[in-house]
Amino acid sequence: MIRPEEVFPIGRLGKPHGIKGELSFMFTDDVFDRVDADYIVVETDGILVPFFMEEYRFKTAETALLKLEGIDTVERARELTNCNVFFPRKLAEGADDDMSWAQIVGFRLVDATNNNKVIGEICSVDDTTQNVLFEVTTPQGDQLLVPAAEEFIDGIDTDKQEIRVTLPEGLLDL
């Protein structure tokens, strides 16, 4: 059984394309193309299920047409429409030196200056502006925006799924 902490989100399946089970795949991370991986993970009915990729081809910079093994009809493809797609963290590690923003969703943000106190869990990354922000949910359930600036990040431990940061004094009080 695949556990949620073993994967990270990379997109969503769209509507069927053609009559042989091909699906539109809107991706936010092209790690499936950068890493030598045979499968992706699809969330169906709340369960994470691996699907082997027969083939894919890029349609645009954010969309691919994807053929999954065992999905050979429009009806079977339609069952997967709007399902979230994930990628195994273990396959992405070491793929290249740079991690994608999607890979760190779910990591804990730890304050290196405050006895490694957990600030919260990264629930998403806002990279729509020049200043990238971690969107963090604190243990109390509050939402914080924390700058993802390189000068604040002390280290990333992929095994512990933690990012250690040294933040300017008072930043978390804003």
Coordinates of C-alpha atoms in Angstrom, one line a residue:
M1 CA 0.0 0.0 0.0
I2 CA 1.3 3.4 -1.0
R3 CA 1.3 6.0 1.9
P4 CA 0.6 9.7 1.2
E5 CA 4.1 10.7 2.6
E6 CA 5.7 8.5 0.0
V7 CA 4.5 10.6 -2.9
F8 CA 4.1 14.2 -3.9
P9 CA 1.5 15.8 -6.2
I10 CA 2.4 16.5 -9.9
G11 CA -1.0 17.1 -11.5
R12 CA -4.5 16.0 -12.4
L13 CA -5.9 13.8 -15.1
G14 CA -8.3 15.4 -17.5
K15 CA -10.9 14.1 -19.9
P16 CA -10.3 11.1 -22.2
H17 CA -8.6 11.8 -25.6
G18 CA -9.6 9.6 -28.5
I19 CA -11.2 6.2 -28.2
K20 CA -8.3 4.0 -26.9
G21 CA -8.1 5.2 -23.3
E22 CA -5.7 8.0 -23.7
L23 CA -6.1 10.8 -21.1
S24 CA -5.3 14.5 -20.9
F25 CA -2.8 15.1 -18.1
M26 CA -2.4 18.6 -16.7
F27 CA 0.9 18.5 -14.8
T28 CA 2.6 21.0 -12.4
D29 CA 5.9 19.1 -12.4
D30 CA 7.5 17.2 -15.3
V31 CA 9.4 14.9 -13.0
F32 CA 7.8 11.9 -14.8
D33 CA 9.7 12.9 -17.9
R34 CA 13.0 13.9 -16.2
V35 CA 13.3 10.7 -14.2
D36 CA 13.5 7.1 -15.6
A37 CA 10.2 5.9 -14.1
D38 CA 7.7 3.4 -15.5
Y39 CA 4.8 4.5 -13.4
I40 CA 2.8 7.3 -11.7
V41 CA 0.4 7.1 -8.8
V42 CA -3.2 8.0 -9.2
E43 CA -5.6 8.7 -6.4
T44 CA -8.9 6.9 -7.1
D45 CA -11.6 6.7 -4.4
G46 CA -9.2 7.9 -1.8
I47 CA -6.6 5.1 -2.5
L48 CA -3.2 5.7 -4.1
V49 CA -2.9 3.3 -7.0
P50 CA 0.2 2.8 -9.2
F51 CA -0.4 2.9 -13.0
F52 CA 2.3 2.0 -15.5
M53 CA 2.7 4.4 -18.3
E54 CA 2.6 2.9 -21.8
E55 CA 3.4 6.2 -23.5
Y56 CA 2.9 10.0 -23.3
R57 CA 3.5 12.9 -25.5
F58 CA 3.5 16.6 -24.7
K59 CA 0.7 18.7 -26.0
T60 CA 1.7 22.0 -24.4
A61 CA 4.2 23.1 -21.7
E62 CA 1.7 22.0 -19.0
T63 CA -0.3 19.3 -20.7
A64 CA 0.5 15.8 -21.9
L65 CA -1.5 13.0 -23.5
L66 CA -1.0 9.9 -21.4
K67 CA -1.7 6.3 -22.1
L68 CA -1.8 4.1 -19.0
E69 CA -1.5 0.3 -19.0
G70 CA -4.9 -1.4 -18.6
I71 CA -6.9 1.7 -19.6
D72 CA -8.0 0.8 -23.1
T73 CA -11.4 2.3 -23.5
V74 CA -13.0 5.7 -23.2
E75 CA -15.2 4.4 -20.4
R76 CA -12.2 3.2 -18.3
A77 CA -10.4 6.5 -19.0
R78 CA -13.5 8.5 -18.0
E79 CA -13.3 6.7 -14.5
L80 CA -10.0 8.5 -14.0
T81 CA -11.1 11.9 -15.1
N82 CA -10.2 14.6 -12.4
C83 CA -8.1 12.2 -10.4
N84 CA -5.0 13.6 -8.7
V85 CA -1.7 12.3 -9.9
F86 CA 1.4 11.8 -7.7
F87 CA 5.0 10.7 -8.1
P88 CA 7.0 8.5 -5.7
R89 CA 9.5 10.5 -3.7
K90 CA 12.0 7.7 -3.8
L91 CA 12.2 7.8 -7.6
A92 CA 12.6 11.6 -7.6
E93 CA 15.4 11.7 -5.1
G94 CA 18.8 12.0 -6.7
A95 CA 17.2 12.6 -10.1
D96 CA 18.9 16.0 -10.2
D97 CA 20.4 18.3 -7.6
D98 CA 17.4 20.6 -7.7
M99 CA 14.2 19.6 -6.1
S100 CA 11.0 20.8 -7.5
W101 CA 8.6 22.9 -5.4
A102 CA 6.1 20.1 -5.6
Q103 CA 8.5 17.6 -4.0
I104 CA 8.6 19.6 -0.7
V105 CA 4.9 19.8 -0.2
G106 CA 4.3 17.9 3.1
F107 CA 7.8 18.7 4.5
R108 CA 8.0 20.1 8.0
L109 CA 9.5 23.6 8.3
V110 CA 11.9 23.7 11.3
D111 CA 13.2 26.8 13.0
A112 CA 17.0 26.3 13.4
T113 CA 17.3 29.2 15.8
N114 CA 14.6 28.0 18.2
N115 CA 15.8 24.5 19.2
N116 CA 14.6 23.0 16.0
K117 CA 11.0 23.8 16.8
V118 CA 8.6 22.8 14.1
I119 CA 7.0 25.9 12.5
G120 CA 4.5 23.8 10.6
E121 CA 3.9 21.7 7.5
I122 CA 4.3 23.1 4.0
C123 CA 0.9 22.7 2.4
S124 CA 1.8 24.4 -0.9
V125 CA 4.4 26.7 -2.5
D126 CA 3.4 30.0 -4.1
D127 CA 5.8 30.7 -6.9
T128 CA 3.5 33.0 -8.9
T129 CA 5.5 36.1 -7.9
Q130 CA 9.2 36.9 -7.9
N131 CA 9.3 36.1 -4.1
V132 CA 8.5 32.5 -3.6
L133 CA 6.6 31.7 -0.5
F134 CA 6.0 28.5 1.6
E135 CA 2.4 28.2 2.6
V136 CA 2.6 26.6 6.0
T137 CA 0.0 25.2 8.3
T138 CA 1.1 25.4 12.0
P139 CA 0.5 22.7 14.6
Q140 CA -2.3 25.0 15.9
G141 CA -4.0 25.1 12.5
D142 CA -3.0 28.6 11.6
Q143 CA -1.8 29.5 8.1
L144 CA 1.6 31.3 7.6
L145 CA 3.4 32.6 4.5
V146 CA 7.2 32.1 4.9
P147 CA 9.7 33.4 2.3
A148 CA 11.4 30.5 0.5
A149 CA 14.5 32.6 0.1
E150 CA 17.8 30.7 -0.3
E151 CA 19.5 32.7 2.4
F152 CA 16.9 31.5 5.0
I153 CA 17.3 27.8 4.2
D154 CA 20.0 26.1 6.2
G155 CA 19.4 22.6 4.9
I156 CA 16.9 20.1 3.5
D157 CA 16.7 16.5 4.9
T158 CA 14.7 14.5 2.4
D159 CA 14.8 11.4 4.7
K160 CA 13.2 13.3 7.6
Q161 CA 11.1 15.4 5.1
E162 CA 12.3 18.6 6.9
I163 CA 13.6 22.0 5.8
R164 CA 15.7 23.8 8.4
V165 CA 15.4 27.6 8.2
T166 CA 16.9 30.6 10.0
L167 CA 14.4 33.4 9.7
P168 CA 14.7 37.0 10.6
E169 CA 13.6 37.8 14.2
G170 CA 9.9 38.6 14.4
L171 CA 9.0 37.3 10.9
L172 CA 6.7 34.6 12.3
D173 CA 4.9 37.1 14.5
L174 CA 3.6 39.1 11.5

